[in-house]
PDB file of N, CA, C and O in Angstrom:
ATOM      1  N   UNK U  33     -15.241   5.565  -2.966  1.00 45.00           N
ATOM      2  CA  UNK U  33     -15.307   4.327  -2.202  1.00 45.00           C
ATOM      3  C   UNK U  33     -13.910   4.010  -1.680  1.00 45.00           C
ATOM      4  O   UNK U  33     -12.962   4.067  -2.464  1.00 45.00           O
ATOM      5  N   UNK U  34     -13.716   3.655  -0.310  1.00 51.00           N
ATOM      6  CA  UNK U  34     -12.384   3.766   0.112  1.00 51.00           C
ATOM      7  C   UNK U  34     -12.195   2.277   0.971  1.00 51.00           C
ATOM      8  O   UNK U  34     -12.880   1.967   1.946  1.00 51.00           O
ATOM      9  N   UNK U  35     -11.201   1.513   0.426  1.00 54.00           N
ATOM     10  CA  UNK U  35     -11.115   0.274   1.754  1.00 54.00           C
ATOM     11  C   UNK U  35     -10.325   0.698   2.816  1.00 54.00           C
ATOM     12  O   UNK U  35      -9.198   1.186   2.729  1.00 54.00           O
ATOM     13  N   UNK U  36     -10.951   0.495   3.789  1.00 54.00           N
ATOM     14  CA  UNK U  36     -10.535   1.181   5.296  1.00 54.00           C
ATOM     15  C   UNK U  36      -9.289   0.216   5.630  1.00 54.00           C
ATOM     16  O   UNK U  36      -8.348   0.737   6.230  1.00 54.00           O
ATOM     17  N   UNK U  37      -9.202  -1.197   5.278  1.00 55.00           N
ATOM     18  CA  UNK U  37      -8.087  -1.890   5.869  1.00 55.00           C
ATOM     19  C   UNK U  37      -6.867  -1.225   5.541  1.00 55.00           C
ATOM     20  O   UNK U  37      -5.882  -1.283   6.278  1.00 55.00           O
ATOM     21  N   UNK U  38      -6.897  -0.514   4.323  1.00 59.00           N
ATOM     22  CA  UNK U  38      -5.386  -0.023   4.619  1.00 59.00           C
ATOM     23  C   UNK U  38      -5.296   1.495   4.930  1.00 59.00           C
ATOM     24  O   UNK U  38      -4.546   2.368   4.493  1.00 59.00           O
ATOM     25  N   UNK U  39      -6.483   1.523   5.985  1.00 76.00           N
ATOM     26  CA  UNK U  39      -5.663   2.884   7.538  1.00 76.00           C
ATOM     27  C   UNK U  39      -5.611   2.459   8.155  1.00 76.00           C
ATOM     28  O   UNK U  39      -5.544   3.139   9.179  1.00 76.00           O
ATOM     29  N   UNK U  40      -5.579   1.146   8.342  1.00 87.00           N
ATOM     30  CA  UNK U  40      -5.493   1.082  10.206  1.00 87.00           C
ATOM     31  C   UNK U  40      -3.848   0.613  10.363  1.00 87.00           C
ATOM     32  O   UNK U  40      -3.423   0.381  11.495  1.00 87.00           O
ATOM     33  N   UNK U  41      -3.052   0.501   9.314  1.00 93.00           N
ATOM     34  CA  UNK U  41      -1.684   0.256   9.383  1.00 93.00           C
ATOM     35  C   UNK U  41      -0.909  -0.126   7.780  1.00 93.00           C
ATOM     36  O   UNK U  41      -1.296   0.047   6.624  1.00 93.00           O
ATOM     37  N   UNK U  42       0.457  -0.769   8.421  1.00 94.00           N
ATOM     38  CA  UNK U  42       0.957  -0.601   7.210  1.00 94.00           C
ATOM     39  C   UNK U  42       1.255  -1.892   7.370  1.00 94.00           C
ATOM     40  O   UNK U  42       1.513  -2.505   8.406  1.00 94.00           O
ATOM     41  N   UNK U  43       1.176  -2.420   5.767  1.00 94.00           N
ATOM     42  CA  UNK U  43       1.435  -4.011   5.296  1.00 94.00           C
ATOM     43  C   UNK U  43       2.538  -4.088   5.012  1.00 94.00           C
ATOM     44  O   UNK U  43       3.031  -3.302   4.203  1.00 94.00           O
ATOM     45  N   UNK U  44       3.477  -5.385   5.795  1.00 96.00           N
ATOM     46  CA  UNK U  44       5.163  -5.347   4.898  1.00 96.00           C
ATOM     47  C   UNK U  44       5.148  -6.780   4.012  1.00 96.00           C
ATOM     48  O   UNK U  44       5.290  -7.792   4.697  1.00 96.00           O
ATOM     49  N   UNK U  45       5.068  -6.878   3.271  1.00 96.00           N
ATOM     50  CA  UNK U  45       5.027  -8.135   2.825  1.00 96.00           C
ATOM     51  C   UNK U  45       6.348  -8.890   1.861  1.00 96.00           C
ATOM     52  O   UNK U  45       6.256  -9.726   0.962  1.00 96.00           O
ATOM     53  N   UNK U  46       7.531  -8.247   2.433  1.00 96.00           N
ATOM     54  CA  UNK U  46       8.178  -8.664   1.087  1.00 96.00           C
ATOM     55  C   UNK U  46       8.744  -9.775   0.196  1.00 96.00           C
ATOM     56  O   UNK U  46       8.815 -10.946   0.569  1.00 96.00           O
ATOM     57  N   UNK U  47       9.270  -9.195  -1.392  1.00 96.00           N
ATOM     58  CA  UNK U  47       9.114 -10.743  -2.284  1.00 96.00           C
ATOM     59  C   UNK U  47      10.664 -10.549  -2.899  1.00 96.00           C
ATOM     60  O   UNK U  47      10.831  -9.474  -3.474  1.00 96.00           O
ATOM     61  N   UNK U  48      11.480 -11.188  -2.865  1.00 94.00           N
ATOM     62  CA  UNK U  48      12.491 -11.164  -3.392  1.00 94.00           C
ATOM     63  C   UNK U  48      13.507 -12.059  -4.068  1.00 94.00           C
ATOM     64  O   UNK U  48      13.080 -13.179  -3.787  1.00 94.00           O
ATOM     65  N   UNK U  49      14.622 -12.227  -4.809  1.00 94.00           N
ATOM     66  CA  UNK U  49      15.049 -13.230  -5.432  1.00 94.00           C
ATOM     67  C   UNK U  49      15.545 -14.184  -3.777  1.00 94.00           C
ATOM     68  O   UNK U  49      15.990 -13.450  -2.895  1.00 94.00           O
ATOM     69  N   UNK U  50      15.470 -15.409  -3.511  1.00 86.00           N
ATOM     70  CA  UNK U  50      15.827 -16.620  -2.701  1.00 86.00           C
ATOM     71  C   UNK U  50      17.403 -16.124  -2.449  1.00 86.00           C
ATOM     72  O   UNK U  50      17.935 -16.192  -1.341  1.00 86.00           O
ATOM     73  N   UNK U  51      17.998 -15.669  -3.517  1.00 94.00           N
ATOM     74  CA  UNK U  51      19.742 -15.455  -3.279  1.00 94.00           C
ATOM     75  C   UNK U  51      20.070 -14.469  -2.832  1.00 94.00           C
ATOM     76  O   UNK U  51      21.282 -14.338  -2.663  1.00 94.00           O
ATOM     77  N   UNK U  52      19.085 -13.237  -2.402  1.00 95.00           N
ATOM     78  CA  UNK U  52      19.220 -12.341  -1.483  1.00 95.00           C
ATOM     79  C   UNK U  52      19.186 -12.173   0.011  1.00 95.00           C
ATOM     80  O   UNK U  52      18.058 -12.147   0.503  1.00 95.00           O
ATOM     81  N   UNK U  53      20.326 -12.040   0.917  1.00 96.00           N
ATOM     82  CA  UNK U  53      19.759 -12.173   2.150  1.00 96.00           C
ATOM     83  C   UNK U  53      18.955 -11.327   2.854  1.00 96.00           C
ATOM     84  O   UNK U  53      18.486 -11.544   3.971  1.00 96.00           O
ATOM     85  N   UNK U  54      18.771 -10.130   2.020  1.00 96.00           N
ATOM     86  CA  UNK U  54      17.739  -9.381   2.975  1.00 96.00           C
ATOM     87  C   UNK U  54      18.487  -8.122   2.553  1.00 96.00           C
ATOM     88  O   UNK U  54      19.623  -8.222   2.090  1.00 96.00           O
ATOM     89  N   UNK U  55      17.869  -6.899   2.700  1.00 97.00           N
ATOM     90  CA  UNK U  55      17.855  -5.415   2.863  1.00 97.00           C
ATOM     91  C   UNK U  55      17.888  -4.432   3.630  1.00 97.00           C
ATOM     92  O   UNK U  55      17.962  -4.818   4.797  1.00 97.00           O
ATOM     93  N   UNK U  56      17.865  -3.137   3.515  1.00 98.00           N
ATOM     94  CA  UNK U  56      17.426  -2.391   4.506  1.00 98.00           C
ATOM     95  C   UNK U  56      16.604  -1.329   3.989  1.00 98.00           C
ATOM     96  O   UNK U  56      17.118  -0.998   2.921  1.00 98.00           O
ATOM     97  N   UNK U  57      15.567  -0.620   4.219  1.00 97.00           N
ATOM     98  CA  UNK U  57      15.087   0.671   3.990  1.00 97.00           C
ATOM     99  C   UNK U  57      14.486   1.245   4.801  1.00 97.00           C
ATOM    100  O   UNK U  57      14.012   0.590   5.729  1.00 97.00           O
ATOM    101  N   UNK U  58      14.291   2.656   4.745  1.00 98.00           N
ATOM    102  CA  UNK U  58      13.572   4.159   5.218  1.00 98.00           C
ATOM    103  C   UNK U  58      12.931   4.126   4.790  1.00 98.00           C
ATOM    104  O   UNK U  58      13.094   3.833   3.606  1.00 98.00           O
ATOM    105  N   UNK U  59      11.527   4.388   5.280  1.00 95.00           N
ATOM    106  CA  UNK U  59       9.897   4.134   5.321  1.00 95.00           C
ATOM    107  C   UNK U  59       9.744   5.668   5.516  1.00 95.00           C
ATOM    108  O   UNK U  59      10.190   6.286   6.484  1.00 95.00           O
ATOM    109  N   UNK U  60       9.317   6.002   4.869  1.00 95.00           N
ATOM    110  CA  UNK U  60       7.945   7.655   5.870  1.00 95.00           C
ATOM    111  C   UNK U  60       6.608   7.316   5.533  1.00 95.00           C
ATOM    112  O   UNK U  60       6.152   7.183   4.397  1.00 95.00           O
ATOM    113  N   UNK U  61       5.960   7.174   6.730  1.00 94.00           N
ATOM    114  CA  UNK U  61       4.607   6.657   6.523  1.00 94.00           C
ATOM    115  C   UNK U  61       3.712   7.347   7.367  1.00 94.00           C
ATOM    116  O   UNK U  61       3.436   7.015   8.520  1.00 94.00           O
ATOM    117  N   UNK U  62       3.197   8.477   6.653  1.00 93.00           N
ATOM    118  CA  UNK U  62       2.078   9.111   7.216  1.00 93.00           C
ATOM    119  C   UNK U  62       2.962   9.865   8.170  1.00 93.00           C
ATOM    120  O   UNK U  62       2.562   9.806   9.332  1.00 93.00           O
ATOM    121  N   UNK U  63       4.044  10.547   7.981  1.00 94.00           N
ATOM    122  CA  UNK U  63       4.796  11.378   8.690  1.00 94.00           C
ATOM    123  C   UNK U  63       5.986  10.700   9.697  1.00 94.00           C
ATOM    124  O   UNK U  63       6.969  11.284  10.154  1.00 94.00           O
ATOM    125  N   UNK U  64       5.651   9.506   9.868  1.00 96.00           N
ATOM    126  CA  UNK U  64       6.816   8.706  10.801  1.00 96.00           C
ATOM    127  C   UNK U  64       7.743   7.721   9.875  1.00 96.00           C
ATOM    128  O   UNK U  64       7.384   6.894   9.037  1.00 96.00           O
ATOM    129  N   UNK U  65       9.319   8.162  10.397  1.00 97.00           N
ATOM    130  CA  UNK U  65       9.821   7.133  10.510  1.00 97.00           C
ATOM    131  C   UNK U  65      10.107   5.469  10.358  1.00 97.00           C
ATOM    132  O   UNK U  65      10.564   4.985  11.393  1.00 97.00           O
ATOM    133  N   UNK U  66       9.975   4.807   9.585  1.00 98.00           N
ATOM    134  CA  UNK U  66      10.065   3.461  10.150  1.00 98.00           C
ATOM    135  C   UNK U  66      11.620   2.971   9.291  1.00 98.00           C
ATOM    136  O   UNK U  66      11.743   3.017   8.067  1.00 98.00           O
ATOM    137  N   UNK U  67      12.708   2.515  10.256  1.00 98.00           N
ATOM    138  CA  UNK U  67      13.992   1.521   9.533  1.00 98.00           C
ATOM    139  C   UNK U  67      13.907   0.309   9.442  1.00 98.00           C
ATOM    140  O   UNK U  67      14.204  -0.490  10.331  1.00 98.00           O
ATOM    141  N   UNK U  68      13.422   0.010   8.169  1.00 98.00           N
ATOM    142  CA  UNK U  68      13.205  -1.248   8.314  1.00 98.00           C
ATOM    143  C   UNK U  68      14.054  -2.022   7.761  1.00 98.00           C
ATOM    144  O   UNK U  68      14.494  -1.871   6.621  1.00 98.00           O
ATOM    145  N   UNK U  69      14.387  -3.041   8.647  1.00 98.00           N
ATOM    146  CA  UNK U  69      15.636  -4.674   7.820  1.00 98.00           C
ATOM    147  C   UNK U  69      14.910  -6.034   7.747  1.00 98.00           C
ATOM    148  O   UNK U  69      14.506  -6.709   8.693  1.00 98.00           O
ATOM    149  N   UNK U  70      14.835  -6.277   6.513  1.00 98.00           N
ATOM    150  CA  UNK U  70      14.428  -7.829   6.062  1.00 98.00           C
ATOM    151  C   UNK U  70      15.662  -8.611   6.216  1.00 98.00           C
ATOM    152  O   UNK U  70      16.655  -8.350   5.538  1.00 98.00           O
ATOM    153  N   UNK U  71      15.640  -9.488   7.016  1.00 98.00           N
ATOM    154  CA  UNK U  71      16.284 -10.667   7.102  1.00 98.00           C
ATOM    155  C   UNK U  71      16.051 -11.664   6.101  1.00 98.00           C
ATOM    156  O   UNK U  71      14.926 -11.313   5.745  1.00 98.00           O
ATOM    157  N   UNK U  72      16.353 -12.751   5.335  1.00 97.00           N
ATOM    158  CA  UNK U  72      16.189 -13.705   4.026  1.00 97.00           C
ATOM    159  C   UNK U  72      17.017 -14.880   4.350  1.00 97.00           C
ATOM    160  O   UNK U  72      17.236 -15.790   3.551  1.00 97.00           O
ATOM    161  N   UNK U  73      17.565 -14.813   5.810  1.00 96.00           N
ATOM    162  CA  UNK U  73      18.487 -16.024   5.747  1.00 96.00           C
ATOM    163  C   UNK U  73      17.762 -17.250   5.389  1.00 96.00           C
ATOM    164  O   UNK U  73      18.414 -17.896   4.568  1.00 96.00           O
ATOM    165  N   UNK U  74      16.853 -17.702   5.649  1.00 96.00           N
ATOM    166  CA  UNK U  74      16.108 -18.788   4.971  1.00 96.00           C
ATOM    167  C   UNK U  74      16.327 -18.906   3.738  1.00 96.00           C
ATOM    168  O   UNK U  74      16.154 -20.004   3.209  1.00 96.00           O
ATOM    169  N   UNK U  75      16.713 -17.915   3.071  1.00 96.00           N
ATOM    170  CA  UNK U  75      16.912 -18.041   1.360  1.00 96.00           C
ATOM    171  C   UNK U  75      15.035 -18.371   0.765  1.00 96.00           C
ATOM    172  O   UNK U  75      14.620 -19.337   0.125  1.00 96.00           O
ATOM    173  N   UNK U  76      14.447 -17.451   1.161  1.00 96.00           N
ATOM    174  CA  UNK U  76      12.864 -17.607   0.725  1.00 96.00           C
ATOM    175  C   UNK U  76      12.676 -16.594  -0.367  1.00 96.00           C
ATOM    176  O   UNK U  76      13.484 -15.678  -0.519  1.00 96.00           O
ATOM    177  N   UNK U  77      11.421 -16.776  -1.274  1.00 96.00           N
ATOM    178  CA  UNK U  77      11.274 -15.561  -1.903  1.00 96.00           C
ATOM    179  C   UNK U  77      10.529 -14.630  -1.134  1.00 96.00           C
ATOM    180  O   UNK U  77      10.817 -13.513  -0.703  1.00 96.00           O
ATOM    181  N   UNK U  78       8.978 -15.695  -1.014  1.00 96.00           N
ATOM    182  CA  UNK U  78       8.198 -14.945  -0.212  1.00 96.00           C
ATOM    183  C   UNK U  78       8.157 -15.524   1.448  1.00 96.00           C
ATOM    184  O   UNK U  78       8.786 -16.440   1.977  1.00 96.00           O
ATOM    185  N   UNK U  79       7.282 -14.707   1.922  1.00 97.00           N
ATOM    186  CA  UNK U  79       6.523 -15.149   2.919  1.00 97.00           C
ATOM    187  C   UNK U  79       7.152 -14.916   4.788  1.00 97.00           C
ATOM    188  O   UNK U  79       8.137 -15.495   5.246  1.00 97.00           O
ATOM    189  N   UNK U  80       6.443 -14.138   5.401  1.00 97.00           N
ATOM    190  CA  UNK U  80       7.182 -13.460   6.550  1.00 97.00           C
ATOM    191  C   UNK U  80       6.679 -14.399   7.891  1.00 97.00           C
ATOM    192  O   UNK U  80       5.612 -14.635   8.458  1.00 97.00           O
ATOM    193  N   UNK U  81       8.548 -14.902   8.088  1.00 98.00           N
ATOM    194  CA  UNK U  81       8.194 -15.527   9.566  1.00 98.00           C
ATOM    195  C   UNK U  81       7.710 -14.814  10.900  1.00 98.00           C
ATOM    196  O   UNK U  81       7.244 -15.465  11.835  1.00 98.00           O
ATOM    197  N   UNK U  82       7.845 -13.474  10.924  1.00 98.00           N
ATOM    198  CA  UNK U  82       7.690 -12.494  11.959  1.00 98.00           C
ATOM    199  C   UNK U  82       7.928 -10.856  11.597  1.00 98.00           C
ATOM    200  O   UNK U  82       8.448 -10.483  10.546  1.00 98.00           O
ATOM    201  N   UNK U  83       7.675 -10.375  12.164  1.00 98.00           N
ATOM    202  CA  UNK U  83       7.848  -8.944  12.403  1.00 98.00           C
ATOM    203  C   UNK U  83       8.019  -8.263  14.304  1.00 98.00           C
ATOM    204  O   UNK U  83       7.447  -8.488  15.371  1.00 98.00           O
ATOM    205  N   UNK U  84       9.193  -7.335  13.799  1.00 98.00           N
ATOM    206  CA  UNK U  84       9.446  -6.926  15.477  1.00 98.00           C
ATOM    207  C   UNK U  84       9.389  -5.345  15.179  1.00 98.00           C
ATOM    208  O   UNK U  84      10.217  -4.739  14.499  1.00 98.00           O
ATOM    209  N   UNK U  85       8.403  -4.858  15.731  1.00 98.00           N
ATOM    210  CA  UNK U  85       8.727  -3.034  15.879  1.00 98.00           C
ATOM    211  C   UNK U  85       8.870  -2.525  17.453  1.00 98.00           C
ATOM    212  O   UNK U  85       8.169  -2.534  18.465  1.00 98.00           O
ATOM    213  N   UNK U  86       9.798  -2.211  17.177  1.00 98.00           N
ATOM    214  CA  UNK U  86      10.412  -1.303  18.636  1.00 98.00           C
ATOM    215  C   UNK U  86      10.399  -1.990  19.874  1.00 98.00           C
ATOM    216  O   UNK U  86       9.871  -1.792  20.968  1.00 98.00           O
ATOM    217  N   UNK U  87      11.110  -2.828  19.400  1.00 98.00           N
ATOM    218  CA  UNK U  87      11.432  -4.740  20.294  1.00 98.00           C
ATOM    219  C   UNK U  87       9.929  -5.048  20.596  1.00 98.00           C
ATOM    220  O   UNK U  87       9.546  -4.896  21.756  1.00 98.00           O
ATOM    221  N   UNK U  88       9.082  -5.453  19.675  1.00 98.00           N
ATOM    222  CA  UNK U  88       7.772  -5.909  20.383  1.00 98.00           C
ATOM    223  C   UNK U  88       7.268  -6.114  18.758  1.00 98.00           C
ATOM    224  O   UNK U  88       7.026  -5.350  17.824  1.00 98.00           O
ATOM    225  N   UNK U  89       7.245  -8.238  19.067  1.00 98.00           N
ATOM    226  CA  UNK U  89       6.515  -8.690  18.111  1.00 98.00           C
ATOM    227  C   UNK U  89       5.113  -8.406  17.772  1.00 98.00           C
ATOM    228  O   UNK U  89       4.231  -8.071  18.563  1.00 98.00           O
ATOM    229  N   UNK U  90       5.003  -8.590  16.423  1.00 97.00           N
ATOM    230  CA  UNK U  90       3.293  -8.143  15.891  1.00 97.00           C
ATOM    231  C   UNK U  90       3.013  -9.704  15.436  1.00 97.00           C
ATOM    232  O   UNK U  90       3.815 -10.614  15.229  1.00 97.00           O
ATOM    233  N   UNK U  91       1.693  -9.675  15.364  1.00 95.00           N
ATOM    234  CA  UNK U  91       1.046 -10.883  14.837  1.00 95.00           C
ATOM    235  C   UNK U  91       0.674 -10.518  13.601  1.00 95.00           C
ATOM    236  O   UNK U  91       0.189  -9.430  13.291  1.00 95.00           O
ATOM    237  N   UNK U  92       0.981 -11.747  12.646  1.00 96.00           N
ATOM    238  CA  UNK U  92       0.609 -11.060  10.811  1.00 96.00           C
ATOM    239  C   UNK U  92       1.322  -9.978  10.613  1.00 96.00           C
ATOM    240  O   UNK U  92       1.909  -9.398  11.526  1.00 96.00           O
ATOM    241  N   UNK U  93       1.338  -9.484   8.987  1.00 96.00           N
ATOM    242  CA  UNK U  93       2.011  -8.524   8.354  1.00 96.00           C
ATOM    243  C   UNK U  93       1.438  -7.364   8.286  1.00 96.00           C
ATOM    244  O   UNK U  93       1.561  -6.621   7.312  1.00 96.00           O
ATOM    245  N   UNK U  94       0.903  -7.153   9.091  1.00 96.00           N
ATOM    246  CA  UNK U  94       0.523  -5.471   8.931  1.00 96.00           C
ATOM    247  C   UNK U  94       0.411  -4.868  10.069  1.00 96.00           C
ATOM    248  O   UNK U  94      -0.502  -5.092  10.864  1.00 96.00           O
ATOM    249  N   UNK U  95       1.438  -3.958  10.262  1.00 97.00           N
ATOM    250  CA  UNK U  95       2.207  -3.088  11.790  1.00 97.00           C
ATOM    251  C   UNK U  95       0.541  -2.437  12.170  1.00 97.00           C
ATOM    252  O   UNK U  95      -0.131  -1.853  11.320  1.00 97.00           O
ATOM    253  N   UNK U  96       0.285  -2.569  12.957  1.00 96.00           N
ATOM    254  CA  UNK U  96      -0.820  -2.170  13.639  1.00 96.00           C
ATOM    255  C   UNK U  96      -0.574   0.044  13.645  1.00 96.00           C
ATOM    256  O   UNK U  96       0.491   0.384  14.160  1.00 96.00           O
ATOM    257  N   UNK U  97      -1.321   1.025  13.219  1.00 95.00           N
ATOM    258  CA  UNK U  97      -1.171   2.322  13.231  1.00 95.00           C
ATOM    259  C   UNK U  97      -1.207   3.048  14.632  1.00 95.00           C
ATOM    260  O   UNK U  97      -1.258   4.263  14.822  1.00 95.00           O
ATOM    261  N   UNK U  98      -1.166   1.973  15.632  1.00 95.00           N
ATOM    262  CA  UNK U  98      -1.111   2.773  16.992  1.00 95.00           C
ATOM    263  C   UNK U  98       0.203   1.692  17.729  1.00 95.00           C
ATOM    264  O   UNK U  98       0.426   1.804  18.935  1.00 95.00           O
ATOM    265  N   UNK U  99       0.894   0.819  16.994  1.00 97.00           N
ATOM    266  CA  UNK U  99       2.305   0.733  17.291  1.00 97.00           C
ATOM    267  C   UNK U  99       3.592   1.775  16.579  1.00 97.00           C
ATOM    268  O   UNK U  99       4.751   1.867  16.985  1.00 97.00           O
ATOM    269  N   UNK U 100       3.055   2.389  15.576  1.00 97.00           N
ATOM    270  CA  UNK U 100       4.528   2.980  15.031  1.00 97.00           C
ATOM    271  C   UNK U 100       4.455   4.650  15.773  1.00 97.00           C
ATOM    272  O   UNK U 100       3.652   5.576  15.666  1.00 97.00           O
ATOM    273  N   UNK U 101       5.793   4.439  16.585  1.00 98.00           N
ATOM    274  CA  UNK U 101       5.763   6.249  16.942  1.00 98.00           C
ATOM    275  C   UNK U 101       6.886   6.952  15.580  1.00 98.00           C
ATOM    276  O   UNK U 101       7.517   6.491  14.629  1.00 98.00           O
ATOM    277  N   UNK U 102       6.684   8.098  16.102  1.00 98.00           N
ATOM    278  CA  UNK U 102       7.645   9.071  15.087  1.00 98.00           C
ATOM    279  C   UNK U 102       8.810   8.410  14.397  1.00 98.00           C
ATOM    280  O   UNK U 102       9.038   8.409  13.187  1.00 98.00           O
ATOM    281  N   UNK U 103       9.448   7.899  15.270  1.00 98.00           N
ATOM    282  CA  UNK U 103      10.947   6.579  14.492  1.00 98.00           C
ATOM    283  C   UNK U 103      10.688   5.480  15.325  1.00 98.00           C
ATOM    284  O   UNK U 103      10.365   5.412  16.511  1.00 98.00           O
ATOM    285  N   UNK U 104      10.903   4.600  14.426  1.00 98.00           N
ATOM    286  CA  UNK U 104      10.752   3.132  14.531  1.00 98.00           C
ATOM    287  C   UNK U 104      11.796   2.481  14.088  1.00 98.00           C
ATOM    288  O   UNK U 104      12.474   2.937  13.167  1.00 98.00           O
ATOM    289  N   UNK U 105      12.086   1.247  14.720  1.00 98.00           N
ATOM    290  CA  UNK U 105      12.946   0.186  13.898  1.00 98.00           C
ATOM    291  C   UNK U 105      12.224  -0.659  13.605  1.00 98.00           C
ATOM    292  O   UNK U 105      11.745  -1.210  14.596  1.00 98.00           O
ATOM    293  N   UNK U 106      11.973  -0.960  12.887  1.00 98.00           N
ATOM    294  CA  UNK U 106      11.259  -2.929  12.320  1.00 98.00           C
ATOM    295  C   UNK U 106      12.367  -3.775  11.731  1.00 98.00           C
ATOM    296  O   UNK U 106      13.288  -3.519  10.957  1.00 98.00           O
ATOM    297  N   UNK U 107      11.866  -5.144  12.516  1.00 98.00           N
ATOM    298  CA  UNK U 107      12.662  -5.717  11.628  1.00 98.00           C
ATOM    299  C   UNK U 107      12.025  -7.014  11.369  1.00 98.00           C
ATOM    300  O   UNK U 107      11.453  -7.636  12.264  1.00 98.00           O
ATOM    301  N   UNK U 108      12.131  -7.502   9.959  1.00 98.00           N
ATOM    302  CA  UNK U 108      11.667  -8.274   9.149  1.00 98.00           C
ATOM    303  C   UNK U 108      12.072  -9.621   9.325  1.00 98.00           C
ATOM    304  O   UNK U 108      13.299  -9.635   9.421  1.00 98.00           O
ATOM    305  N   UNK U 109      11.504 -10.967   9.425  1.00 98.00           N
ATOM    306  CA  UNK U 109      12.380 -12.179   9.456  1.00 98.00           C
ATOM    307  C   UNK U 109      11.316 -12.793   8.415  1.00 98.00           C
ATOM    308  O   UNK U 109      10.109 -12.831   8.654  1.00 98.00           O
ATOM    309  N   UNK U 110      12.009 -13.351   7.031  1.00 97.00           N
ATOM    310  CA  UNK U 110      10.950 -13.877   6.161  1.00 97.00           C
ATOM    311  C   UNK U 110      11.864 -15.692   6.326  1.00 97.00           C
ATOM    312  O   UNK U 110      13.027 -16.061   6.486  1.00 97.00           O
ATOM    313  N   UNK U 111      10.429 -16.413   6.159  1.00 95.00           N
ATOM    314  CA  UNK U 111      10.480 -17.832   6.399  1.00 95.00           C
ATOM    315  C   UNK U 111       9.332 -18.204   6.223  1.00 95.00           C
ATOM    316  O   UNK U 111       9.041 -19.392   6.356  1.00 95.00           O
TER     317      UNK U 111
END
């Protein structure tokens, strides 16, 4: 039995201490690329104000599987 919602893309959701401003990491997902940077200036734990892949905002947290090509940049703004 397989839930299909997670092929049709990838979920970023991240949770972190409030006193962190944010990160960076290398993704390989399903063979591609993705650099992704969380922004935290809000000083939040959770909860994502936006997402941008390859200058082009997404709606909600989960990168759609026919926006990410081979390398990607994302970048994270949590608020």
């Amino acid at each position: 039995l397989y839930d299909w919602q997670f092929y049709d893309g990838l979920t970023i959701d991240p949770c972190l201490p409030e006193k962190w401003n944010g990160f960076k990491a290398k993704r390989i997902f399903r063979g591609k690329t993705l650099a992704i940077s969380v922004d935290n200036s809000a000083g939040v734990e959770k909860g994502v104000k936006e997402i941008i892949i390859n200058n082009e905002k997404i709606t909600g947290i989960k990168i759609p599987i026919e926006k990410i090509n081979d390398t990607n940049v994302v970048k994270v703004i949590m608020g």
